PDB file of C-alpha atoms and ligand atoms in Angstrom:
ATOM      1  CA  UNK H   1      24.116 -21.474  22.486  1.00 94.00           C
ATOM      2  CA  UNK H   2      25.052 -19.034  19.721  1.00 97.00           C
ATOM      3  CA  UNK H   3      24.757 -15.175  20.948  1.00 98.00           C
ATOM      4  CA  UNK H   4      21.566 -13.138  20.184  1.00 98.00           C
ATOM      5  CA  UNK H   5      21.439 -12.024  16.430  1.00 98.00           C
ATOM      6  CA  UNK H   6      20.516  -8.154  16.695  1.00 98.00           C
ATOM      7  CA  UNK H   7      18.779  -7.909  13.077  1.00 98.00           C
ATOM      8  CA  UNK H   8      18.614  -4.193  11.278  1.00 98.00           C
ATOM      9  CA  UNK H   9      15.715  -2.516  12.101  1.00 98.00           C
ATOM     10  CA  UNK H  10      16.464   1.359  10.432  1.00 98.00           C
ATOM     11  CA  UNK H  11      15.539   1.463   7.033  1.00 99.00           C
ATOM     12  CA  UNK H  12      17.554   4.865   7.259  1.00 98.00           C
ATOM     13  CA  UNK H  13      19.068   5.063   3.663  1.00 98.00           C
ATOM     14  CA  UNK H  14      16.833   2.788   1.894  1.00 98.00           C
ATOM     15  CA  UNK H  15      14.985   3.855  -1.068  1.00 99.00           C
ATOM     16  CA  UNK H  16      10.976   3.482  -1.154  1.00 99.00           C
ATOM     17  CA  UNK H  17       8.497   4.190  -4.143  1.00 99.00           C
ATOM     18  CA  UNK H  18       5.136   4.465  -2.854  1.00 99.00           C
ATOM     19  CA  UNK H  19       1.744   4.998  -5.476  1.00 99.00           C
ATOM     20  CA  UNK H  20      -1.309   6.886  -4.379  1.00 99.00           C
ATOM     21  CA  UNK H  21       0.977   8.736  -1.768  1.00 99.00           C
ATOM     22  CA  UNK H  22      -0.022  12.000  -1.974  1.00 98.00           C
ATOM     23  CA  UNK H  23      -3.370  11.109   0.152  1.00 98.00           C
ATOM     24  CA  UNK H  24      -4.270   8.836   3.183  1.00 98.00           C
ATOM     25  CA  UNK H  25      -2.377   5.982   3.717  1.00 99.00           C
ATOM     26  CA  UNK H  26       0.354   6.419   1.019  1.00 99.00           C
ATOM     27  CA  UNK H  27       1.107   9.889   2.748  1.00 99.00           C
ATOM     28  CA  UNK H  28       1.377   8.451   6.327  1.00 99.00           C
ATOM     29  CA  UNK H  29       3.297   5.692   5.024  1.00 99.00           C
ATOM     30  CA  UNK H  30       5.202   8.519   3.072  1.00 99.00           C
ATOM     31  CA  UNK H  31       5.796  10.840   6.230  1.00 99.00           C
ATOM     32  CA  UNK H  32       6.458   7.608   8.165  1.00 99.00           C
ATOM     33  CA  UNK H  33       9.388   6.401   5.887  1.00 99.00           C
ATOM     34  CA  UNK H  34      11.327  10.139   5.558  1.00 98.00           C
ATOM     35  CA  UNK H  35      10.884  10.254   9.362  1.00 98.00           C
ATOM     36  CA  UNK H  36      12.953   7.012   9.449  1.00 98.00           C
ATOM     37  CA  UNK H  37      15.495   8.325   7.206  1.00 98.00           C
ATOM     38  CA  UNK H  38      14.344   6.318   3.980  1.00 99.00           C
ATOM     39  CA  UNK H  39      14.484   8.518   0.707  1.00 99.00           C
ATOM     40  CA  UNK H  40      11.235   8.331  -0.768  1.00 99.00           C
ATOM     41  CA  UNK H  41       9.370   8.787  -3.676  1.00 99.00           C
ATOM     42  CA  UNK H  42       5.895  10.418  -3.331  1.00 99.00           C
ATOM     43  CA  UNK H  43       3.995   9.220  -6.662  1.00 99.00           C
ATOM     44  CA  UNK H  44      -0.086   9.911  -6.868  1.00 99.00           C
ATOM     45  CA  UNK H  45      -2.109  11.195 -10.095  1.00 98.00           C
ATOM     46  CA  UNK H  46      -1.271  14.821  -9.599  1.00 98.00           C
ATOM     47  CA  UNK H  47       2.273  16.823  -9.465  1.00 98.00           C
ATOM     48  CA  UNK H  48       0.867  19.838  -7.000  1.00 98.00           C
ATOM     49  CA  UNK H  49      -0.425  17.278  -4.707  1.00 98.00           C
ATOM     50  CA  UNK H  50       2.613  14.938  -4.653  1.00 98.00           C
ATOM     51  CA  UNK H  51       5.015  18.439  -4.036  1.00 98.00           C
ATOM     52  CA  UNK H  52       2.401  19.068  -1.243  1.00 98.00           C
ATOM     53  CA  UNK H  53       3.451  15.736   0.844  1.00 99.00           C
ATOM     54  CA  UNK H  54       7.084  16.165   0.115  1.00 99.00           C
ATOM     55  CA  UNK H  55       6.726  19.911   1.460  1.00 98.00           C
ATOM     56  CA  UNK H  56       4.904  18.861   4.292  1.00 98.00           C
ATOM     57  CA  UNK H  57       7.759  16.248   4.852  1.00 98.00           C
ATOM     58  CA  UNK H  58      10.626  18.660   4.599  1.00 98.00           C
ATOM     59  CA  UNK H  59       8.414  21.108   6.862  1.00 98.00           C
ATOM     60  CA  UNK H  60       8.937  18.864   9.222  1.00 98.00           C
ATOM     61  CA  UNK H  61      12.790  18.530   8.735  1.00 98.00           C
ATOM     62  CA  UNK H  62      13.306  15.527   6.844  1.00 98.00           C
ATOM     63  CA  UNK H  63      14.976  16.337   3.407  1.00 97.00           C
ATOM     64  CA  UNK H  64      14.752  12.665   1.648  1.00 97.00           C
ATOM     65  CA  UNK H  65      11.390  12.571  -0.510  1.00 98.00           C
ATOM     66  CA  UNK H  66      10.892  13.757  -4.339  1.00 98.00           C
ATOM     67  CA  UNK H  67       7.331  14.147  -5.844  1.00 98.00           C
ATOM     68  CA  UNK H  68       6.788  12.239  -9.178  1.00 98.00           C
ATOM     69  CA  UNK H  69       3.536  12.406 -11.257  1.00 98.00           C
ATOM     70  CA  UNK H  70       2.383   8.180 -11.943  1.00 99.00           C
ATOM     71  CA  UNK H  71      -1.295   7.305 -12.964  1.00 98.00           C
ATOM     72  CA  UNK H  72      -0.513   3.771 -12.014  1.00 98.00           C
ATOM     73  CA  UNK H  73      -2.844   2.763 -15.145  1.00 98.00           C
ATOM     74  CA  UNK H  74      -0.364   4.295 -17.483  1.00 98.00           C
ATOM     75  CA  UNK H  75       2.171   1.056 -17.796  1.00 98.00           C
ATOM     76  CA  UNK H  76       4.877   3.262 -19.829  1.00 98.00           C
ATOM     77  CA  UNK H  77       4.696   5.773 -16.421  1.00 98.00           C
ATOM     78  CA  UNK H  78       5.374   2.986 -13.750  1.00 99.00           C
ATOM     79  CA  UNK H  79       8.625   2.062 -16.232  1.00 98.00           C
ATOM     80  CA  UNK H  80       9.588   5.784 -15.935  1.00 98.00           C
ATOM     81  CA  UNK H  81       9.249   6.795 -12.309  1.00 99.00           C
ATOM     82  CA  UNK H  82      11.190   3.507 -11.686  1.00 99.00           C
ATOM     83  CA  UNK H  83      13.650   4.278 -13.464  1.00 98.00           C
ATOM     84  CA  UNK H  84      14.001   7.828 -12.430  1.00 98.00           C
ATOM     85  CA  UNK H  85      13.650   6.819  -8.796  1.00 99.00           C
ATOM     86  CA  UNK H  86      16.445   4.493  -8.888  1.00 98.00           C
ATOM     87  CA  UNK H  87      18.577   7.210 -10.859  1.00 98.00           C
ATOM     88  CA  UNK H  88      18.178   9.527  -7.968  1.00 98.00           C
ATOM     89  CA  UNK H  89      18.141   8.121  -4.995  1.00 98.00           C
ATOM     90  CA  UNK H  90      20.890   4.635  -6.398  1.00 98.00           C
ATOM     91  CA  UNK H  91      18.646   1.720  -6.305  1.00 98.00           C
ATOM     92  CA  UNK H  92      14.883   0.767  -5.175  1.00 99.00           C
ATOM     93  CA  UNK H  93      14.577  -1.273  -2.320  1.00 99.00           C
ATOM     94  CA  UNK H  94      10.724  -1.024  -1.242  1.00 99.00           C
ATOM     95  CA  UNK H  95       7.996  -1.010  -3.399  1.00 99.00           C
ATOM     96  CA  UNK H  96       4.702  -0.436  -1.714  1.00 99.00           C
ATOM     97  CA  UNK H  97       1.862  -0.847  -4.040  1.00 99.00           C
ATOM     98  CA  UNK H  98      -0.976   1.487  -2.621  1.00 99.00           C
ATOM     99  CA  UNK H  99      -2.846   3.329  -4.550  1.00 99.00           C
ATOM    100  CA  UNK H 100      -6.512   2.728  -4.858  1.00 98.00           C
ATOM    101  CA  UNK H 101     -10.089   4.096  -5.667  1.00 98.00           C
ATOM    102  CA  UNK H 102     -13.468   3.296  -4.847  1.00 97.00           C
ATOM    103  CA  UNK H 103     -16.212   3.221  -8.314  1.00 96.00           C
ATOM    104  CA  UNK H 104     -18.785   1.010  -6.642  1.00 96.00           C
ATOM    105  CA  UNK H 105     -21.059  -0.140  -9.710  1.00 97.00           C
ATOM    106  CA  UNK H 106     -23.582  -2.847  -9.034  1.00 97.00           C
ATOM    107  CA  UNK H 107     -23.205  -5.969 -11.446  1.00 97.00           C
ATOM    108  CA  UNK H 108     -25.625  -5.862 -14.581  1.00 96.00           C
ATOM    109  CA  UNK H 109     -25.766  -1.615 -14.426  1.00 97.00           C
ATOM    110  CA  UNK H 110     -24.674   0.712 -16.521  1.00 97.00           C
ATOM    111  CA  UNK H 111     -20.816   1.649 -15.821  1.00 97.00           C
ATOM    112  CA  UNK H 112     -20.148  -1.607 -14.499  1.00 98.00           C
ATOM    113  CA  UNK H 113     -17.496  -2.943 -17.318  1.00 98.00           C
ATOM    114  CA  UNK H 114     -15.665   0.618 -16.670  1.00 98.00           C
ATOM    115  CA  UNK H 115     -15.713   0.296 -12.962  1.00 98.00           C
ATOM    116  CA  UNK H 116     -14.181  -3.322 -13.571  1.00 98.00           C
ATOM    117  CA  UNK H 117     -11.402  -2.451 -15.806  1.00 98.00           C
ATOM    118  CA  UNK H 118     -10.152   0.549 -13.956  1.00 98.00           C
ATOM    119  CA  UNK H 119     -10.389  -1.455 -10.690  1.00 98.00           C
ATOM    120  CA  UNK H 120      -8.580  -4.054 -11.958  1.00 98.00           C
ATOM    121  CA  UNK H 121      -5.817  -1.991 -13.770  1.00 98.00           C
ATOM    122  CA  UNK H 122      -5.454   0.457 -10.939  1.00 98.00           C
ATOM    123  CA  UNK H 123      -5.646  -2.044  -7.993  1.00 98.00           C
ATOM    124  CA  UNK H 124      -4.586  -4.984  -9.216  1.00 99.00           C
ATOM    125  CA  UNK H 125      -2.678  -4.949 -12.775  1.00 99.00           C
ATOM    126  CA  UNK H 126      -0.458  -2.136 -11.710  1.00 99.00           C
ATOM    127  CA  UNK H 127       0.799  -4.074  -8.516  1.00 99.00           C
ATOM    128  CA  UNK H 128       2.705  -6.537 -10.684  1.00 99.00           C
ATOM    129  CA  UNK H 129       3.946  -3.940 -13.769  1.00 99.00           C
ATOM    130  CA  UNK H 130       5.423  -1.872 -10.587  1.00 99.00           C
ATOM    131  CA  UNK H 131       7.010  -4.680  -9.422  1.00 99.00           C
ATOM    132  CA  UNK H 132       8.503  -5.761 -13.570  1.00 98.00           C
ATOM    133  CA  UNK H 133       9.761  -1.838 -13.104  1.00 99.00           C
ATOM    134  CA  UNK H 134      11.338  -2.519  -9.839  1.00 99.00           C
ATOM    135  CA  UNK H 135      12.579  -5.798 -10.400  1.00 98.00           C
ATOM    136  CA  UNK H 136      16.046  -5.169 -11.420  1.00 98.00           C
ATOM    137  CA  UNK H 137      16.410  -2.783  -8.831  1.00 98.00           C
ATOM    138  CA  UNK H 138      15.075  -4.853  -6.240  1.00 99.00           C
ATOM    139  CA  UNK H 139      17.336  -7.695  -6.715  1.00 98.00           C
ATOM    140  CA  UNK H 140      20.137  -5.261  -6.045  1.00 98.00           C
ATOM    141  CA  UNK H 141      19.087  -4.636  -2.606  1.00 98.00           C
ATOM    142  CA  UNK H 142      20.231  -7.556   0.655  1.00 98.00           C
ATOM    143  CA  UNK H 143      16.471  -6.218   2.023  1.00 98.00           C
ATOM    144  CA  UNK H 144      14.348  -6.158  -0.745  1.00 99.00           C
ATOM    145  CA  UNK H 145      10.735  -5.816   0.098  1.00 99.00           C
ATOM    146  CA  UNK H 146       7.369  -5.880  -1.561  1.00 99.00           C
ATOM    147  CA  UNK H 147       3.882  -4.196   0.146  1.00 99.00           C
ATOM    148  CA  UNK H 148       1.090  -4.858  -1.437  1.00 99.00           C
ATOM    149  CA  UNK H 149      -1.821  -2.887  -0.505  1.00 99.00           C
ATOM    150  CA  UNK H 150      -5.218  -4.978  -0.379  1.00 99.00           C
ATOM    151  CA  UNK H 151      -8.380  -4.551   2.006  1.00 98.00           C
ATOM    152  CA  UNK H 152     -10.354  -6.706   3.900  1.00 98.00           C
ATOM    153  CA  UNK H 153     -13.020  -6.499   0.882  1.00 98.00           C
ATOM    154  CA  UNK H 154     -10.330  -9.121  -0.378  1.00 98.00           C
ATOM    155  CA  UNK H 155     -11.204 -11.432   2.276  1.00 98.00           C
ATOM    156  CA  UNK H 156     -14.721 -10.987   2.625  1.00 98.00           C
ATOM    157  CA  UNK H 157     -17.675  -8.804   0.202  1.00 98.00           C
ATOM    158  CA  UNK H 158     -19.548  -5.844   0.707  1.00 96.00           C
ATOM    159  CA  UNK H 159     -22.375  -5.963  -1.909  1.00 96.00           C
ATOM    160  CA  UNK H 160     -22.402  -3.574  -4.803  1.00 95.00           C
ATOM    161  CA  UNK H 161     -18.381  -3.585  -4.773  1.00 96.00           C
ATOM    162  CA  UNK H 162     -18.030  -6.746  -6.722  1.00 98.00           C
ATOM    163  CA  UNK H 163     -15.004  -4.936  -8.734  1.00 98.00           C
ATOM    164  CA  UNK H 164     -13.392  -3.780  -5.968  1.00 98.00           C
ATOM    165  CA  UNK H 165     -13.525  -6.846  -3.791  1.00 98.00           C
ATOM    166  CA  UNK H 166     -12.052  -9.264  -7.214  1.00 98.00           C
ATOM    167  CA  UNK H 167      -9.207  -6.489  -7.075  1.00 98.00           C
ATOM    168  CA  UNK H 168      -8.407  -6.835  -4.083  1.00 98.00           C
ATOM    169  CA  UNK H 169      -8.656 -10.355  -3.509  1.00 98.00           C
ATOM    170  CA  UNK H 170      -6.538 -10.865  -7.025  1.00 99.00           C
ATOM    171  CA  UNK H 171      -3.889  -8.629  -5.035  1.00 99.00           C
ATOM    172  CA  UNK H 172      -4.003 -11.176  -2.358  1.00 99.00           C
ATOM    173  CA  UNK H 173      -3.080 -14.284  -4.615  1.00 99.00           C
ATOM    174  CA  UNK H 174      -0.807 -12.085  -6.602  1.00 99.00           C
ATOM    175  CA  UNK H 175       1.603 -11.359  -3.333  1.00 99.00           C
ATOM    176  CA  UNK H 176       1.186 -14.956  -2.088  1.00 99.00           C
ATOM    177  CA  UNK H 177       2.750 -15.812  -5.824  1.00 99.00           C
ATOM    178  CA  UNK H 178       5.044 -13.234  -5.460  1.00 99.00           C
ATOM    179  CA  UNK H 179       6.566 -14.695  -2.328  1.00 99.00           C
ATOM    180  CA  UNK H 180       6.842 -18.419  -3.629  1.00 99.00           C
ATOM    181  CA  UNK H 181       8.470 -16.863  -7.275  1.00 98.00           C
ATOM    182  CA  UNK H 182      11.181 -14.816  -5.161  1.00 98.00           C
ATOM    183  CA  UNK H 183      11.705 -16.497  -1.975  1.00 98.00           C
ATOM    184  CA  UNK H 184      14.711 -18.025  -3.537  1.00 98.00           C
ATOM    185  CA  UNK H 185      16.330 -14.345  -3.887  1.00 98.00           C
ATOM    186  CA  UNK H 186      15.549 -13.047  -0.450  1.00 98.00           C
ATOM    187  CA  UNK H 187      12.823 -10.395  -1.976  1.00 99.00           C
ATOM    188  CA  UNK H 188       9.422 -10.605   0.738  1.00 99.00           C
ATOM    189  CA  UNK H 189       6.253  -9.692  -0.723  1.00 99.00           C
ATOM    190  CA  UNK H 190       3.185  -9.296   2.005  1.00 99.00           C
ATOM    191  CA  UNK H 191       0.195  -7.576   1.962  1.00 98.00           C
ATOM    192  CA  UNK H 192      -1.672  -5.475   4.069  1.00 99.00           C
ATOM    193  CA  UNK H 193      -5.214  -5.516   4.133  1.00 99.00           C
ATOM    194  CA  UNK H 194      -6.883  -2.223   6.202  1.00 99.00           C
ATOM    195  CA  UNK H 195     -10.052  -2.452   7.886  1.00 98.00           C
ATOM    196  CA  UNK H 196     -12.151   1.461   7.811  1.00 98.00           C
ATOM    197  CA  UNK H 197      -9.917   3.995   8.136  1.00 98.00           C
ATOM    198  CA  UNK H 198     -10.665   7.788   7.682  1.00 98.00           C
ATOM    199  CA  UNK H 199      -8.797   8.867   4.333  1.00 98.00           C
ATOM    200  CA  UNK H 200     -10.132  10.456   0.984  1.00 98.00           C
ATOM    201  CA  UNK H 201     -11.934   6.964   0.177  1.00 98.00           C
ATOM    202  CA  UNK H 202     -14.000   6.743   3.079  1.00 98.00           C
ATOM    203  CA  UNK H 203     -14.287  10.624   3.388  1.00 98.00           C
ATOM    204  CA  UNK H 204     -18.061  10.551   1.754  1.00 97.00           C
ATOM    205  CA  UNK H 205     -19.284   8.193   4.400  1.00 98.00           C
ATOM    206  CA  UNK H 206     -20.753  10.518   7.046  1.00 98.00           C
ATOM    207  CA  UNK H 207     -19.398  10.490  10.994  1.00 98.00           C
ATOM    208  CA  UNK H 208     -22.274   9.063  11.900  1.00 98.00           C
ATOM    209  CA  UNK H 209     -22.506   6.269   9.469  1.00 98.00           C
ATOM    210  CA  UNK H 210     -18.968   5.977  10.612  1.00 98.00           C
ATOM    211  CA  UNK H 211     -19.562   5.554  14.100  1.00 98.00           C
ATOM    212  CA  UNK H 212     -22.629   2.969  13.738  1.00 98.00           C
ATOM    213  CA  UNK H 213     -20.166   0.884  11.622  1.00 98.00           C
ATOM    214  CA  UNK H 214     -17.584   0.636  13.254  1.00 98.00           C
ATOM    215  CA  UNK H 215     -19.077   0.249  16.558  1.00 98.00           C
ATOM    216  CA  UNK H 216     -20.964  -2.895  15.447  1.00 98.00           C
ATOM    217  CA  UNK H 217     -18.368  -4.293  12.892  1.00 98.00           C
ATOM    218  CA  UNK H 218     -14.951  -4.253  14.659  1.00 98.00           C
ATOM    219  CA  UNK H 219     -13.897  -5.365  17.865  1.00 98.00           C
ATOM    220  CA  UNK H 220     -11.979  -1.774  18.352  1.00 98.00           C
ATOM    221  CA  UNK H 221     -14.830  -0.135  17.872  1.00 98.00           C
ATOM    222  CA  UNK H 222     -14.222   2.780  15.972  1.00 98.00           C
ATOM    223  CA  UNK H 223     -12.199   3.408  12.478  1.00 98.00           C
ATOM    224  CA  UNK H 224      -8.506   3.684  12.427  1.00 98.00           C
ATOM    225  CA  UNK H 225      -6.353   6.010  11.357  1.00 99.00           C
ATOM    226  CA  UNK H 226      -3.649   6.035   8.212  1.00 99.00           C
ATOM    227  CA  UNK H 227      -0.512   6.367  10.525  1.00 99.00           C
ATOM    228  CA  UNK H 228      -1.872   3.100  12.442  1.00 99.00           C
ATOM    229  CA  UNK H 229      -1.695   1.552   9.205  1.00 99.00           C
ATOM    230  CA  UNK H 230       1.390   3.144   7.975  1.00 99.00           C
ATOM    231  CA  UNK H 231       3.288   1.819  10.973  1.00 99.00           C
ATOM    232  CA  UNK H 232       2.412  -1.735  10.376  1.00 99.00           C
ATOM    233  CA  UNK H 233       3.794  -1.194   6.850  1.00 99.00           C
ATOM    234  CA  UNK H 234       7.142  -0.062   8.308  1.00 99.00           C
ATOM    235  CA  UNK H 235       7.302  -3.218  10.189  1.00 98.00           C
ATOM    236  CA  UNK H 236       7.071  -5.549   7.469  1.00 98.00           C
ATOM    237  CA  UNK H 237       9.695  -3.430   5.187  1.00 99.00           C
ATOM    238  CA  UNK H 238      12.485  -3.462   8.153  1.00 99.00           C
ATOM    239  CA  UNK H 239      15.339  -5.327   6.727  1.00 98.00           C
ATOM    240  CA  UNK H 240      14.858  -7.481  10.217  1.00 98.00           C
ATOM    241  CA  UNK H 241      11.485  -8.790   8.584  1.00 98.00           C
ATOM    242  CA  UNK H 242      13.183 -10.998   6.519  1.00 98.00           C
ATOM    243  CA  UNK H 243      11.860 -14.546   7.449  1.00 98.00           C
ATOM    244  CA  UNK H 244       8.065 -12.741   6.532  1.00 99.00           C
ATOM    245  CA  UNK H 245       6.863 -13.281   3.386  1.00 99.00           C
ATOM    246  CA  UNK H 246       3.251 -13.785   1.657  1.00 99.00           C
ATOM    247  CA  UNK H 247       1.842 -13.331   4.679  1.00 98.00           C
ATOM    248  CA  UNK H 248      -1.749 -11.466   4.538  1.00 98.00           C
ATOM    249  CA  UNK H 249      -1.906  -8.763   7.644  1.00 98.00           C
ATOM    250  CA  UNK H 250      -5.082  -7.500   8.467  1.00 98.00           C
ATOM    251  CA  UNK H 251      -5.090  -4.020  10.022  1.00 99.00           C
ATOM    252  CA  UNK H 252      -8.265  -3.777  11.058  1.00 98.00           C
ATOM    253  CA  UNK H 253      -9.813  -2.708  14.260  1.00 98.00           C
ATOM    254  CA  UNK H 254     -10.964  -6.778  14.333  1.00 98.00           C
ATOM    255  CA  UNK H 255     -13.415  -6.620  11.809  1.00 98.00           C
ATOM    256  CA  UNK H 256     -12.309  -9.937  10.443  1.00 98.00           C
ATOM    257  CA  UNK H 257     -11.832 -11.431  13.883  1.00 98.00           C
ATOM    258  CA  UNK H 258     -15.242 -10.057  15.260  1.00 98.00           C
ATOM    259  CA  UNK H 259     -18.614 -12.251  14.713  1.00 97.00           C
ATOM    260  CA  UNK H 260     -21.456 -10.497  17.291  1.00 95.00           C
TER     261      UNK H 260
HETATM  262  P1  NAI Y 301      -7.062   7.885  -0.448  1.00 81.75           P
HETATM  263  O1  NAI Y 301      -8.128   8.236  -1.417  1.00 81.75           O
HETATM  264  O2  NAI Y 301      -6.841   8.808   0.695  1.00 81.75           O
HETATM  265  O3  NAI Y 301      -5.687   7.660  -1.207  1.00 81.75           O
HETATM  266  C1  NAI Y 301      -5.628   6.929  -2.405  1.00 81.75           C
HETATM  267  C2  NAI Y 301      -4.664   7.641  -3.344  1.00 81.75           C
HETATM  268  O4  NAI Y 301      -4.539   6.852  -4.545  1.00 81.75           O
HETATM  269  C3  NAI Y 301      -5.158   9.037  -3.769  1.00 81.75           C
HETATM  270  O5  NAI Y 301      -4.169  10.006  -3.485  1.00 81.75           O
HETATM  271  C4  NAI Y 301      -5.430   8.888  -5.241  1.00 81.75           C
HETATM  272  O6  NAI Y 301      -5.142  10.056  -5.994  1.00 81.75           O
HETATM  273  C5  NAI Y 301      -4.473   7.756  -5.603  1.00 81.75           C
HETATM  274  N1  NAI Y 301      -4.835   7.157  -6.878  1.00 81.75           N
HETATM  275  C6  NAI Y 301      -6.062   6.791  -7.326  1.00 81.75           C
HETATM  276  N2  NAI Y 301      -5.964   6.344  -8.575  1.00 81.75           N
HETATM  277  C7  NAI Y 301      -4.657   6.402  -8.914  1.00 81.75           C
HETATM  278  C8  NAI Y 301      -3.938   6.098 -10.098  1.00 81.75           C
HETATM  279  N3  NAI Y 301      -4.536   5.647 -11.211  1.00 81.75           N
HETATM  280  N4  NAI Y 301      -2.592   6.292 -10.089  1.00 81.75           N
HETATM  281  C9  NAI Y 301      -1.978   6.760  -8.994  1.00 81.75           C
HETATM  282  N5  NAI Y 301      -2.596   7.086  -7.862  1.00 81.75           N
HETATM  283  C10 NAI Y 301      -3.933   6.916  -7.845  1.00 81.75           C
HETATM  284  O7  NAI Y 301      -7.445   6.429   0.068  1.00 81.75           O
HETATM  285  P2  NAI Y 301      -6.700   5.375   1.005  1.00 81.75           P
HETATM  286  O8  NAI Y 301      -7.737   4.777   1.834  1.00 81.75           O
HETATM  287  O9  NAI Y 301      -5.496   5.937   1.657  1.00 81.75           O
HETATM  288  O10 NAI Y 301      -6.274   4.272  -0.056  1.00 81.75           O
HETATM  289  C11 NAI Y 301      -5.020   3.609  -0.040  1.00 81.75           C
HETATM  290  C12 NAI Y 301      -5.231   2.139  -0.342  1.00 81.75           C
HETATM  291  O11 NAI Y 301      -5.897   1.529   0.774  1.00 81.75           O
HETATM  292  C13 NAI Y 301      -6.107   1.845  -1.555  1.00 81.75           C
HETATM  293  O12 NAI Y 301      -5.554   0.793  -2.299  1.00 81.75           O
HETATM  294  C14 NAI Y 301      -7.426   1.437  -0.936  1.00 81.75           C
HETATM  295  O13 NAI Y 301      -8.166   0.597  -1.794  1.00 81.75           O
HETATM  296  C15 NAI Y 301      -6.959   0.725   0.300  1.00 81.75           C
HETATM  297  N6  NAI Y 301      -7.942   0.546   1.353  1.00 81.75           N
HETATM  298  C16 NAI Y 301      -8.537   1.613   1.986  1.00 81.75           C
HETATM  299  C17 NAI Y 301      -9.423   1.409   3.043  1.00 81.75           C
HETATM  300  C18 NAI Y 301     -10.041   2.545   3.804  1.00 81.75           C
HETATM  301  O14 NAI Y 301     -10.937   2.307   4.626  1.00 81.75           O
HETATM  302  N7  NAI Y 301      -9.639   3.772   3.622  1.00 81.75           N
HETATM  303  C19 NAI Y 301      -9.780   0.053   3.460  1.00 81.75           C
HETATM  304  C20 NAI Y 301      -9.091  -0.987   2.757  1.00 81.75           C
HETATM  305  C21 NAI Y 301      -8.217  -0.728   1.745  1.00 81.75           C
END
């Protein structure tokens, strides 16, 4: 028998750019990745808030994130903070596609055409002009890995969120194409679809509507938090989770798994 194969499983020294990390799950994932000794960059809409993560980071004694300013609808920004990302920190080797917003419109009202086009372009189109940005980077790296961040409103549909739910199912087809276009390089792509979980989008939903949700929807029976998400994320960037790819990973509670 050949001897056990211990596979890497630091990403210490790795480079990650993360959108939409300067609030819920980006920042977890964000705080996760400097904890593990990745350098980071913290990209969201607004400099103050993105320096506010990487303080809190270094606060807590890890020295390897830098803020950058990217509204992920702006395609000539994504080409810039890629660039400068790779400039500082020597290459890109994660790419996790998170940011997001919630502009619930129902179809046929006014506001819906807006609500579809910056869904689309901030949850969906952005996802693969990130990746263009990152490409050449990307193929650099022997660990190269792709996180897409979807929802579970891309495998089922809450009414009124007809926008949302096309984004995120497009982001679902998008990583599965991903995978099959650069399986033959090594580069993963996978995507991780959260259940409820208490950041700034679900932070207008009351506790108590909260509670009654999540006590009849998933089989956990509560929401989750971002760092329970965060830490699934790590698992599928370790350069040991290299035979994963296009994979759709629920983190959920068991909302999808749960019928009464
Ligand atoms: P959040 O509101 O705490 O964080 C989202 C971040 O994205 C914010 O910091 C926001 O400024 C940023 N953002 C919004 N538009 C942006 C743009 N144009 N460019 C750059 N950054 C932008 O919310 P959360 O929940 O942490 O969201 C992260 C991802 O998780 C999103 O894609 C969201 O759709 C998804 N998601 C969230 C769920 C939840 O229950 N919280 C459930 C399923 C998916």
């Amino acid at each position: 028998m050949e001897p056990y194969k211990p596979l890497d499983r630091s990403i210490a020294g790795r480079t990650a750019i993360i959108t939409g990390a300067a609030s819920g799950m980006g920042r977890a994932t964000a705080h996760l990745f400097a904890r593990e000794g990745a350098n980071v960059a913290v990209t969201d809409l607004e400099q103050g808030a993105c320096d506010a993560v990487v303080a809190e980071i270094e606060a807590a004694g890890f020295k390897t994130a830098k803020a950058w300013v990217l509204d992920v609808g702006d395609p000539e920004a994504i080409k810039q903070v890629a660039a400068a990302t790779a400039e500082t920190f020597g290459g890109i080797d994660i790419v996790v596609n998170n940011a997001g917003l919630a502009r619930p419109v129902p179809l046929g009202e006014d506001g819906y055409e807006d609500s579809w086009d910056l869904s689309l372009n901030v949850m969906l189109t952005s996802h693969q002009r990130m990746v263009q940005a990152a490409l050449p980077h990307l193929r650099k790296s022997d660990a190269a890995r792709i996180v897409n961040v979807a929802s579970t409103e891309g495998l089922g549909a809450t009414s009124m969120n007809s926008a949302y739910v096309a984004a995120k199912t497009g982001v679902i087809g998008l990583t599965r194409a991903m995978a099959v276009e650069f399986g033959k390089e090594g580069i993963t792509a996978n995507c991780i679809c959260p259940g409820p979980i208490i950041t700034g989008i679900t932070a207008g939903i009351s506790d108590e509507h909260k509670e009654i949700f999540s006590k009849r929807r998933t089989a956990l029976r509560r929401y989750g938090i971002p760092e329970e998400v965060a830490n699934i994320t790590l698992s599928v960037v370790l350069p040991a989770a290299s035979y994963l790819t296009g994979v759709v990973i629920p983190v959920d509670g068991g909302l999808t798994i749960r019928n009464a």
